[in-house]
């Protein structure tokens, strides 16, 4: 007899949950990526005008990296309260924080108006963005994973992951449209503010949709069981994660290295490399990322569905190895200076990245028990971002400045791929796991899946 948590939900209800998670993550990633694109294109001139152009870009990317530094703190805080209070409440809060910070950036005076206070305020708002995003990802993927049909969890949980390319698509599309319609002077003067102010409208739409969905049934059942035995002291989710799931946290961090670093090299640093080393126009680089992001969006659910058939690990390993092999051809194509070659380089890179990103949501969710799942998945994902995505554009730009060559950048990405191959290679396959079962580690998960379940047994 299957448990209620394991039974497939009503299709319409699941689609509504997926839509709420997808729209919310799209808005949050739009806000986050918009900053990254603006950092590459205009922030170096508006907030660091006294610097050499490449040095100004480095300083601009440094404020971009600060947002990643706040993500682990967001993961800790949102993970703790998300495991105690529920996924939905914390997702609403993260959306409001991210949207508010992004809207405020659109109103921010530049260095020419208030001097050094401008980059300071920019950095503070970037910290708020990072804090909010640190809590967003874990809650969004868990809301879908814990509602979804276990047989197709990889497919359904991959849809919130499409929020990243959708947000990239939206941010790049708005910037591309503005740069096409406005002169450089108009864009640098006031046009860059429009995409940030647009975030206020998007947040209202996302908030309306997110408030309409139900809390995860797996979490509600786990919470009810925890409240029925209140006499027992329940450890803090963070303590429980570090005690029972520290190996899984390390696996998640290692798995994210190649995925995170390659993504920001392909989508953020590429705007610098294409316009400086390859002498392509800003509009050309934006258009390539725009089209490639649309393809990225389309392939992620397909990779997620494949992970339901052959497993999370094989798909993830395929993507990591593919990205490593693609790095040298990637830069060779861009160096040709042709739009078609640039488009192929970015598109293939993002398709291969999708093979890592798509199964990630289900893979990380299946590693942790319900009452520590938000904390575990968020900590593993966001702590890795500090060492991976945060410095990636910064390191890539510094390597380009120092060596005037793409070879060190390719080797940097390949080194991250090797770390990911080791981490995912030693992990256990999780695709058959029931999210309502208690599992203290991936090792115990394997034992639990091998042993026959007792009929009617329920656990958290």
Short mmCIF file of C-alpha atoms in Angstrom, two decimals:
data_model
loop_
_atom_site.label_atom_id
_atom_site.label_comp_id
_atom_site.label_asym_id
_atom_site.label_seq_id
_atom_site.Cartn_x
_atom_site.Cartn_y
_atom_site.Cartn_z
CA UNK A 1 0.00 0.00 0.00
CA UNK A 2 1.57 3.27 -1.06
CA UNK A 3 1.75 6.14 1.36
CA UNK A 4 -0.12 9.35 0.70
CA UNK A 5 3.14 11.16 0.21
CA UNK A 6 4.18 8.73 -2.45
CA UNK A 7 0.90 8.78 -4.40
CA UNK A 8 0.94 10.85 -7.59
CA UNK A 9 -0.82 14.21 -7.11
CA UNK A 10 -3.63 15.49 -9.27
CA UNK A 11 -2.11 16.65 -12.61
CA UNK A 12 -3.70 20.10 -12.46
CA UNK A 13 -2.48 20.70 -8.93
CA UNK A 14 1.05 19.59 -9.80
CA UNK A 15 1.12 21.85 -12.86
CA UNK A 16 0.06 24.79 -10.70
CA UNK A 17 2.85 24.01 -8.23
CA UNK A 18 5.38 23.75 -11.08
CA UNK A 19 4.15 27.03 -12.58
CA UNK A 20 4.43 28.84 -9.25
CA UNK A 21 7.96 27.58 -8.69
CA UNK A 22 9.01 28.30 -12.27
CA UNK A 23 7.64 31.85 -12.35
CA UNK A 24 9.16 32.65 -8.99
CA UNK A 25 12.60 31.30 -9.88
CA UNK A 26 12.46 33.04 -13.27
CA UNK A 27 11.89 36.39 -11.58
CA UNK A 28 14.58 35.78 -8.98
CA UNK A 29 17.13 34.71 -11.61
CA UNK A 30 16.12 37.61 -13.83
CA UNK A 31 17.04 39.96 -11.00
CA UNK A 32 20.29 38.14 -10.29
CA UNK A 33 21.44 37.81 -13.92
CA UNK A 34 20.40 41.33 -14.76
CA UNK A 35 23.02 42.51 -12.30
CA UNK A 36 25.64 40.24 -13.88
CA UNK A 37 24.94 41.54 -17.38
CA UNK A 38 24.91 45.15 -16.18
CA UNK A 39 28.19 44.53 -14.33
CA UNK A 40 29.80 43.46 -17.60
CA UNK A 41 28.29 46.27 -19.70
CA UNK A 42 27.75 49.50 -17.73
CA UNK A 43 28.50 49.29 -14.00
CA UNK A 44 32.24 49.57 -14.61
CA UNK A 45 31.64 53.02 -16.17
CA UNK A 46 28.89 54.26 -13.83
CA UNK A 47 30.19 53.10 -10.45
CA UNK A 48 33.97 52.73 -11.03
CA UNK A 49 34.70 55.49 -13.59
CA UNK A 50 38.26 56.29 -12.47
CA UNK A 51 39.59 52.83 -13.28
CA UNK A 52 41.16 51.36 -16.39
CA UNK A 53 38.33 49.72 -18.41
CA UNK A 54 39.40 46.14 -17.64
CA UNK A 55 40.16 47.01 -14.02
CA UNK A 56 36.76 48.68 -13.79
CA UNK A 57 35.20 45.47 -15.09
CA UNK A 58 37.10 43.50 -12.44
CA UNK A 59 35.79 45.81 -9.70
CA UNK A 60 32.29 45.55 -11.14
CA UNK A 61 32.49 41.75 -11.11
CA UNK A 62 33.77 41.95 -7.52
CA UNK A 63 30.48 43.52 -6.43
CA UNK A 64 28.80 40.81 -8.52
CA UNK A 65 30.71 38.16 -6.53
CA UNK A 66 29.64 39.73 -3.23
CA UNK A 67 26.11 38.53 -3.96
CA UNK A 68 27.36 34.97 -3.92
CA UNK A 69 29.03 35.51 -0.54
CA UNK A 70 25.61 36.23 0.97
CA UNK A 71 24.01 33.13 -0.53
CA UNK A 72 25.31 30.66 2.12
CA UNK A 73 23.91 32.88 4.87
CA UNK A 74 20.60 32.95 3.04
CA UNK A 75 20.76 29.16 2.71
CA UNK A 76 21.31 28.78 6.47
CA UNK A 77 18.54 31.17 7.52
CA UNK A 78 15.95 30.20 4.91
CA UNK A 79 16.84 26.52 5.24
CA UNK A 80 16.39 26.58 9.01
CA UNK A 81 13.01 28.31 8.94
CA UNK A 82 11.92 26.48 5.80
CA UNK A 83 12.42 23.16 7.60
CA UNK A 84 10.59 24.50 10.66
CA UNK A 85 7.80 26.65 9.19
CA UNK A 86 7.37 25.36 5.65
CA UNK A 87 8.58 25.92 2.09
CA UNK A 88 5.86 28.29 0.90
CA UNK A 89 6.24 31.06 3.53
CA UNK A 90 9.97 31.38 2.97
CA UNK A 91 9.58 31.41 -0.81
CA UNK A 92 7.24 34.40 -0.58
CA UNK A 93 9.76 36.24 1.61
CA UNK A 94 12.69 35.50 -0.72
CA UNK A 95 10.75 36.85 -3.70
CA UNK A 96 9.92 40.11 -1.90
CA UNK A 97 13.52 40.64 -0.78
CA UNK A 98 15.01 39.96 -4.20
CA UNK A 99 12.52 42.15 -6.04
CA UNK A 100 12.86 45.01 -3.57
CA UNK A 101 16.66 45.05 -3.84
CA UNK A 102 16.57 44.94 -7.64
CA UNK A 103 14.02 47.75 -7.85
CA UNK A 104 16.20 49.85 -5.52
CA UNK A 105 19.24 49.34 -7.79
CA UNK A 106 17.20 50.92 -10.58
CA UNK A 107 16.83 54.06 -8.43
CA UNK A 108 20.44 54.15 -7.24
CA UNK A 109 22.50 57.34 -7.87
CA UNK A 110 25.77 56.74 -9.72
CA UNK A 111 29.34 57.67 -8.83
CA UNK A 112 28.99 60.96 -10.69
CA UNK A 113 26.18 61.99 -8.32
CA UNK A 114 27.18 60.77 -4.84
CA UNK A 115 30.78 59.61 -5.27
CA UNK A 116 32.08 56.54 -3.43
CA UNK A 117 28.73 56.05 -1.65
CA UNK A 118 27.34 54.75 -4.96
CA UNK A 119 29.42 51.54 -5.17
CA UNK A 120 28.91 51.01 -1.42
CA UNK A 121 25.11 51.13 -1.77
CA UNK A 122 25.33 48.95 -4.86
CA UNK A 123 27.26 46.36 -2.86
CA UNK A 124 24.72 46.40 -0.01
CA UNK A 125 21.82 45.81 -2.40
CA UNK A 126 23.80 43.04 -4.08
CA UNK A 127 24.19 41.40 -0.66
CA UNK A 128 20.41 41.46 -0.20
CA UNK A 129 19.98 39.86 -3.63
CA UNK A 130 22.41 37.09 -2.74
CA UNK A 131 20.80 36.47 0.65
CA UNK A 132 17.37 36.10 -0.96
CA UNK A 133 18.59 33.83 -3.76
CA UNK A 134 20.37 31.64 -1.21
CA UNK A 135 16.96 30.69 0.17
CA UNK A 136 15.01 30.66 -3.08
CA UNK A 137 16.53 27.72 -4.91
CA UNK A 138 16.12 25.09 -2.19
CA UNK A 139 12.52 25.98 -1.44
CA UNK A 140 11.44 26.13 -5.08
CA UNK A 141 12.83 22.74 -6.07
CA UNK A 142 11.61 21.09 -2.86
CA UNK A 143 8.09 22.38 -3.32
CA UNK A 144 7.93 20.57 -6.67
CA UNK A 145 9.93 17.50 -5.62
CA UNK A 146 7.75 16.90 -2.56
CA UNK A 147 4.52 17.37 -4.49
CA UNK A 148 5.54 15.43 -7.56
CA UNK A 149 5.10 11.92 -8.87
CA UNK A 150 8.16 9.94 -7.72
CA UNK A 151 8.40 8.13 -11.06
CA UNK A 152 8.84 11.43 -12.93
CA UNK A 153 10.48 13.49 -10.20
CA UNK A 154 13.53 14.30 -12.31
CA UNK A 155 11.32 15.75 -15.05
CA UNK A 156 9.01 17.78 -12.82
CA UNK A 157 11.79 19.02 -10.52
CA UNK A 158 13.79 20.18 -13.53
CA UNK A 159 11.15 22.82 -14.38
CA UNK A 160 12.14 25.20 -11.54
CA UNK A 161 15.67 24.79 -12.92
CA UNK A 162 14.48 26.29 -16.20
CA UNK A 163 13.94 29.49 -14.22
CA UNK A 164 17.68 30.14 -14.59
CA UNK A 165 17.76 30.21 -18.40
CA UNK A 166 14.32 31.85 -18.45
CA UNK A 167 15.62 34.59 -16.16
CA UNK A 168 18.77 34.86 -18.26
CA UNK A 169 16.61 35.00 -21.39
CA UNK A 170 14.40 37.72 -19.93
CA UNK A 171 17.30 39.79 -18.56
CA UNK A 172 19.38 39.49 -21.73
CA UNK A 173 16.35 40.09 -23.93
CA UNK A 174 15.41 43.33 -22.16
CA UNK A 175 19.01 44.56 -22.24
CA UNK A 176 19.40 43.55 -25.89
CA UNK A 177 16.22 45.40 -26.84
CA UNK A 178 17.31 48.54 -24.99
CA UNK A 179 20.81 48.54 -26.49
CA UNK A 180 19.26 48.15 -29.94
CA UNK A 181 16.78 51.00 -29.45
CA UNK A 182 18.94 53.43 -27.48
CA UNK A 183 22.25 55.08 -28.21
CA UNK A 184 25.18 54.21 -25.95
CA UNK A 185 24.92 57.57 -24.21
CA UNK A 186 21.17 57.19 -23.56
CA UNK A 187 21.59 53.61 -22.33
CA UNK A 188 24.43 54.58 -19.98
CA UNK A 189 22.55 57.66 -18.77
CA UNK A 190 19.11 56.23 -17.95
CA UNK A 191 18.25 53.23 -20.14
CA UNK A 192 20.05 50.70 -17.92
CA UNK A 193 17.61 51.52 -15.08
CA UNK A 194 14.51 50.27 -16.94
CA UNK A 195 15.17 46.52 -16.54
CA UNK A 196 15.77 46.95 -12.81
CA UNK A 197 12.58 48.96 -12.30
CA UNK A 198 10.64 46.38 -14.32
CA UNK A 199 11.40 43.90 -11.56
CA UNK A 200 8.78 45.56 -9.35
CA UNK A 201 6.01 44.58 -11.77
CA UNK A 202 7.34 41.05 -12.16
CA UNK A 203 7.48 40.50 -8.40
CA UNK A 204 3.81 41.42 -8.00
CA UNK A 205 2.87 38.81 -10.62
CA UNK A 206 5.09 36.16 -9.01
CA UNK A 207 3.78 36.93 -5.55
CA UNK A 208 0.17 36.55 -6.65
CA UNK A 209 0.87 33.14 -8.16
CA UNK A 210 3.04 31.89 -5.31
CA UNK A 211 0.45 32.74 -2.65
CA UNK A 212 -2.09 30.54 -4.45
CA UNK A 213 -0.27 27.20 -4.00
CA UNK A 214 -0.41 24.71 -1.12
CA UNK A 215 2.38 23.72 1.22
CA UNK A 216 4.28 20.50 0.45
CA UNK A 217 2.24 17.45 1.64
CA UNK A 218 5.43 15.61 2.62
CA UNK A 219 6.46 18.54 4.83
CA UNK A 220 2.98 18.90 6.37
CA UNK A 221 2.97 15.23 7.33
CA UNK A 222 6.48 15.43 8.75
CA UNK A 223 5.54 18.53 10.74
CA UNK A 224 2.42 16.85 12.13
CA UNK A 225 4.44 13.84 13.27
CA UNK A 226 7.06 16.09 14.84
CA UNK A 227 4.37 18.03 16.74
CA UNK A 228 2.80 14.79 18.00
CA UNK A 229 6.02 13.98 19.85
CA UNK A 230 6.93 17.44 21.09
CA UNK A 231 8.23 15.93 24.30
CA UNK A 232 11.26 14.80 22.31
CA UNK A 233 13.85 17.49 21.66
CA UNK A 234 14.15 18.04 17.91
CA UNK A 235 17.65 19.08 16.79
CA UNK A 236 18.14 22.20 14.68
CA UNK A 237 18.05 21.33 10.96
CA UNK A 238 21.60 22.62 10.48
CA UNK A 239 22.92 20.43 13.32
CA UNK A 240 21.06 17.42 11.95
CA UNK A 241 22.44 18.02 8.45
CA UNK A 242 26.02 18.28 9.65
CA UNK A 243 25.61 15.23 11.87
CA UNK A 244 23.87 12.88 9.45
CA UNK A 245 24.40 14.29 5.96
CA UNK A 246 27.87 15.85 5.89
CA UNK A 247 28.98 13.47 3.13
CA UNK A 248 25.96 14.44 1.04
CA UNK A 249 26.72 18.12 1.56
CA UNK A 250 30.25 17.55 0.26
CA UNK A 251 28.90 15.61 -2.73
CA UNK A 252 26.47 18.43 -3.54
CA UNK A 253 29.23 21.03 -3.26
CA UNK A 254 31.54 19.04 -5.52
CA UNK A 255 28.75 18.43 -8.02
CA UNK A 256 28.11 22.15 -8.30
CA UNK A 257 31.70 23.16 -9.09
CA UNK A 258 31.69 22.44 -12.84
CA UNK A 259 28.01 23.32 -13.23
CA UNK A 260 28.34 26.72 -11.53
CA UNK A 261 31.72 27.79 -12.91
CA UNK A 262 30.97 26.79 -16.50
CA UNK A 263 27.62 28.56 -16.46
CA UNK A 264 29.01 31.95 -15.40
CA UNK A 265 31.94 31.68 -17.79
CA UNK A 266 29.57 30.88 -20.67
CA UNK A 267 26.92 33.51 -19.89
CA UNK A 268 28.56 36.34 -17.90
CA UNK A 269 32.27 36.36 -18.75
CA UNK A 270 31.47 35.78 -22.40
CA UNK A 271 30.14 39.36 -22.61
CA UNK A 272 33.60 40.58 -21.63
CA UNK A 273 35.59 38.15 -23.77
CA UNK A 274 33.53 38.56 -26.93
CA UNK A 275 33.66 42.36 -26.81
CA UNK A 276 37.36 42.68 -25.91
CA UNK A 277 39.39 39.67 -27.10
CA UNK A 278 37.17 38.74 -30.06
CA UNK A 279 36.28 42.36 -30.96
CA UNK A 280 32.57 41.59 -31.34
CA UNK A 281 29.90 44.16 -30.54
CA UNK A 282 27.96 44.23 -27.30
CA UNK A 283 24.74 43.63 -29.22
CA UNK A 284 26.19 40.57 -30.99
CA UNK A 285 27.27 38.98 -27.70
CA UNK A 286 23.91 39.65 -26.08
CA UNK A 287 22.04 38.16 -29.03
CA UNK A 288 24.12 34.96 -28.88
CA UNK A 289 23.42 34.51 -25.16
CA UNK A 290 19.75 35.30 -25.78
CA UNK A 291 19.28 32.57 -28.40
CA UNK A 292 21.39 30.03 -26.53
CA UNK A 293 19.38 30.63 -23.34
CA UNK A 294 16.18 29.76 -25.21
CA UNK A 295 17.72 26.44 -26.27
CA UNK A 296 18.96 25.89 -22.73
CA UNK A 297 15.44 26.38 -21.42
CA UNK A 298 14.08 23.79 -23.87
CA UNK A 299 16.61 21.04 -23.16
CA UNK A 300 16.55 21.09 -19.35
CA UNK A 301 13.23 19.19 -18.99
CA UNK A 302 14.47 16.65 -21.54
CA UNK A 303 17.62 16.02 -19.50
CA UNK A 304 15.45 15.78 -16.36
CA UNK A 305 13.24 13.16 -18.02
CA UNK A 306 16.32 11.20 -19.09
CA UNK A 307 17.51 11.15 -15.47
CA UNK A 308 14.23 9.41 -14.55
CA UNK A 309 15.06 6.66 -17.02
CA UNK A 310 18.79 6.07 -16.54
CA UNK A 311 19.53 7.82 -13.23
CA UNK A 312 20.74 11.18 -11.93
CA UNK A 313 24.43 10.27 -11.88
CA UNK A 314 24.87 9.14 -15.52
CA UNK A 315 23.21 12.28 -16.88
CA UNK A 316 25.18 14.54 -14.52
CA UNK A 317 28.50 12.86 -15.40
CA UNK A 318 27.71 13.14 -19.11
CA UNK A 319 27.17 16.88 -18.79
CA UNK A 320 30.31 17.49 -16.72
CA UNK A 321 32.56 15.53 -19.09
CA UNK A 322 30.97 17.25 -22.09
CA UNK A 323 31.62 20.73 -20.71
CA UNK A 324 35.25 19.86 -20.02
CA UNK A 325 35.77 18.60 -23.56
CA UNK A 326 34.01 21.63 -25.06
CA UNK A 327 36.07 24.40 -23.42
CA UNK A 328 38.90 24.64 -25.97
CA UNK A 329 36.56 24.49 -29.01
CA UNK A 330 34.32 27.00 -27.20
CA UNK A 331 36.95 29.75 -27.21
CA UNK A 332 38.31 28.80 -30.64
CA UNK A 333 34.86 29.37 -32.14
CA UNK A 334 34.49 32.75 -30.42
CA UNK A 335 37.96 33.83 -31.59
CA UNK A 336 36.79 33.45 -35.19
CA UNK A 337 34.86 36.70 -34.70
CA UNK A 338 31.76 35.40 -36.47
CA UNK A 339 28.28 35.49 -34.96
CA UNK A 340 27.42 31.96 -36.14
CA UNK A 341 30.50 30.52 -34.47
CA UNK A 342 29.80 32.47 -31.27
CA UNK A 343 26.23 31.17 -31.25
CA UNK A 344 27.35 27.56 -31.68
CA UNK A 345 29.92 27.95 -28.91
CA UNK A 346 27.45 29.31 -26.35
CA UNK A 347 24.54 27.04 -27.35
CA UNK A 348 26.49 23.78 -27.18
CA UNK A 349 28.04 24.88 -23.89
CA UNK A 350 24.62 25.54 -22.35
CA UNK A 351 23.12 22.30 -23.70
CA UNK A 352 25.92 20.36 -21.99
CA UNK A 353 25.51 22.46 -18.85
CA UNK A 354 21.81 21.51 -18.83
CA UNK A 355 22.74 17.86 -18.39
CA UNK A 356 24.20 18.80 -15.00
CA UNK A 357 21.64 21.40 -14.03
CA UNK A 358 18.48 19.43 -14.90
CA UNK A 359 18.90 16.41 -12.56
CA UNK A 360 20.41 18.56 -9.82
CA UNK A 361 17.09 19.48 -8.21
CA UNK A 362 15.87 15.91 -7.79
CA UNK A 363 19.38 14.59 -7.01
CA UNK A 364 19.97 17.01 -4.13
CA UNK A 365 16.40 16.67 -2.80
CA UNK A 366 16.70 12.89 -2.65
CA UNK A 367 19.85 13.06 -0.54
CA UNK A 368 18.19 14.49 2.58
CA UNK A 369 15.38 13.63 5.01
CA UNK A 370 12.28 15.84 5.05
CA UNK A 371 12.85 17.88 8.23
CA UNK A 372 16.37 18.80 7.15
CA UNK A 373 15.93 18.75 3.36
CA UNK A 374 15.59 22.52 2.83
CA UNK A 375 18.73 23.11 4.92
CA UNK A 376 20.73 20.28 3.40
CA UNK A 377 19.95 21.00 -0.24
CA UNK A 378 20.41 24.78 0.21
CA UNK A 379 23.68 24.49 2.15
CA UNK A 380 25.20 22.06 -0.33
CA UNK A 381 24.18 24.18 -3.32
CA UNK A 382 24.89 27.66 -1.98
CA UNK A 383 28.13 27.09 -0.09
CA UNK A 384 29.58 25.74 -3.33
CA UNK A 385 28.53 28.91 -5.14
CA UNK A 386 30.99 30.95 -3.05
CA UNK A 387 33.93 28.98 -4.42
CA UNK A 388 32.42 28.35 -7.85
CA UNK A 389 30.06 30.88 -9.44
CA UNK A 390 31.07 33.87 -7.30
CA UNK A 391 34.67 34.21 -8.45
CA UNK A 392 34.24 32.60 -11.89
CA UNK A 393 33.81 35.80 -13.98
CA UNK A 394 36.37 37.54 -11.75
CA UNK A 395 38.98 34.78 -12.16
CA UNK A 396 38.30 34.45 -15.88
CA UNK A 397 38.69 38.22 -16.39
CA UNK A 398 41.89 38.28 -14.32
CA UNK A 399 43.34 35.36 -16.31
CA UNK A 400 42.51 37.13 -19.57
CA UNK A 401 44.12 40.33 -18.31
CA UNK A 402 47.26 38.53 -17.13
CA UNK A 403 47.85 36.08 -20.00
CA UNK A 404 45.88 37.64 -22.87
CA UNK A 405 44.81 34.10 -23.80
CA UNK A 406 41.78 31.84 -23.34
CA UNK A 407 43.92 28.77 -22.56
CA UNK A 408 44.20 29.43 -18.78
CA UNK A 409 40.45 30.01 -18.65
CA UNK A 410 39.76 26.68 -20.35
CA UNK A 411 42.11 24.90 -17.92
CA UNK A 412 40.33 26.61 -15.01
CA UNK A 413 36.96 25.23 -16.13
CA UNK A 414 38.44 21.78 -16.81
CA UNK A 415 39.88 21.67 -13.27
CA UNK A 416 36.37 22.28 -11.90
CA UNK A 417 35.06 19.49 -14.13
CA UNK A 418 37.53 17.03 -12.59
CA UNK A 419 36.27 17.92 -9.09
CA UNK A 420 32.68 17.35 -10.18
CA UNK A 421 33.46 14.03 -11.84
CA UNK A 422 35.02 12.78 -8.60
CA UNK A 423 32.15 14.03 -6.40
CA UNK A 424 29.34 12.61 -8.54
CA UNK A 425 31.36 9.48 -9.26
CA UNK A 426 31.50 8.51 -5.56
CA UNK A 427 27.86 9.45 -4.90
CA UNK A 428 25.06 6.89 -4.72
CA UNK A 429 22.19 6.81 -7.19
CA UNK A 430 19.04 8.29 -5.62
CA UNK A 431 16.29 8.22 -8.25
CA UNK A 432 14.26 5.39 -6.61
CA UNK A 433 14.14 7.01 -3.19
CA UNK A 434 10.83 7.78 -1.45
CA UNK A 435 11.11 11.35 -0.11
CA UNK A 436 8.96 10.38 2.91
CA UNK A 437 11.57 7.89 4.15
CA UNK A 438 14.21 8.90 6.74
CA UNK A 439 17.73 8.57 5.37
CA UNK A 440 20.73 9.66 7.41
CA UNK A 441 23.22 9.52 4.56
CA UNK A 442 23.63 8.37 0.99
CA UNK A 443 25.20 5.20 2.31
CA UNK A 444 22.16 4.47 4.41
CA UNK A 445 19.93 5.44 1.47
CA UNK A 446 21.47 2.64 -0.54
CA UNK A 447 20.84 0.15 2.28
CA UNK A 448 17.30 1.39 2.70
CA UNK A 449 16.48 1.03 -0.99
CA UNK A 450 17.94 -2.49 -1.04
CA UNK A 451 15.85 -3.69 1.89
CA UNK A 452 12.11 -4.38 1.34
CA UNK A 453 9.88 -1.76 2.92
CA UNK A 454 7.48 -2.73 5.64
CA UNK A 455 3.92 -2.34 4.43
CA UNK A 456 2.20 0.72 5.80
CA UNK A 457 5.34 2.04 7.51
CA UNK A 458 5.49 5.81 7.69
CA UNK A 459 8.40 8.00 8.61
CA UNK A 460 9.93 11.42 8.14
#
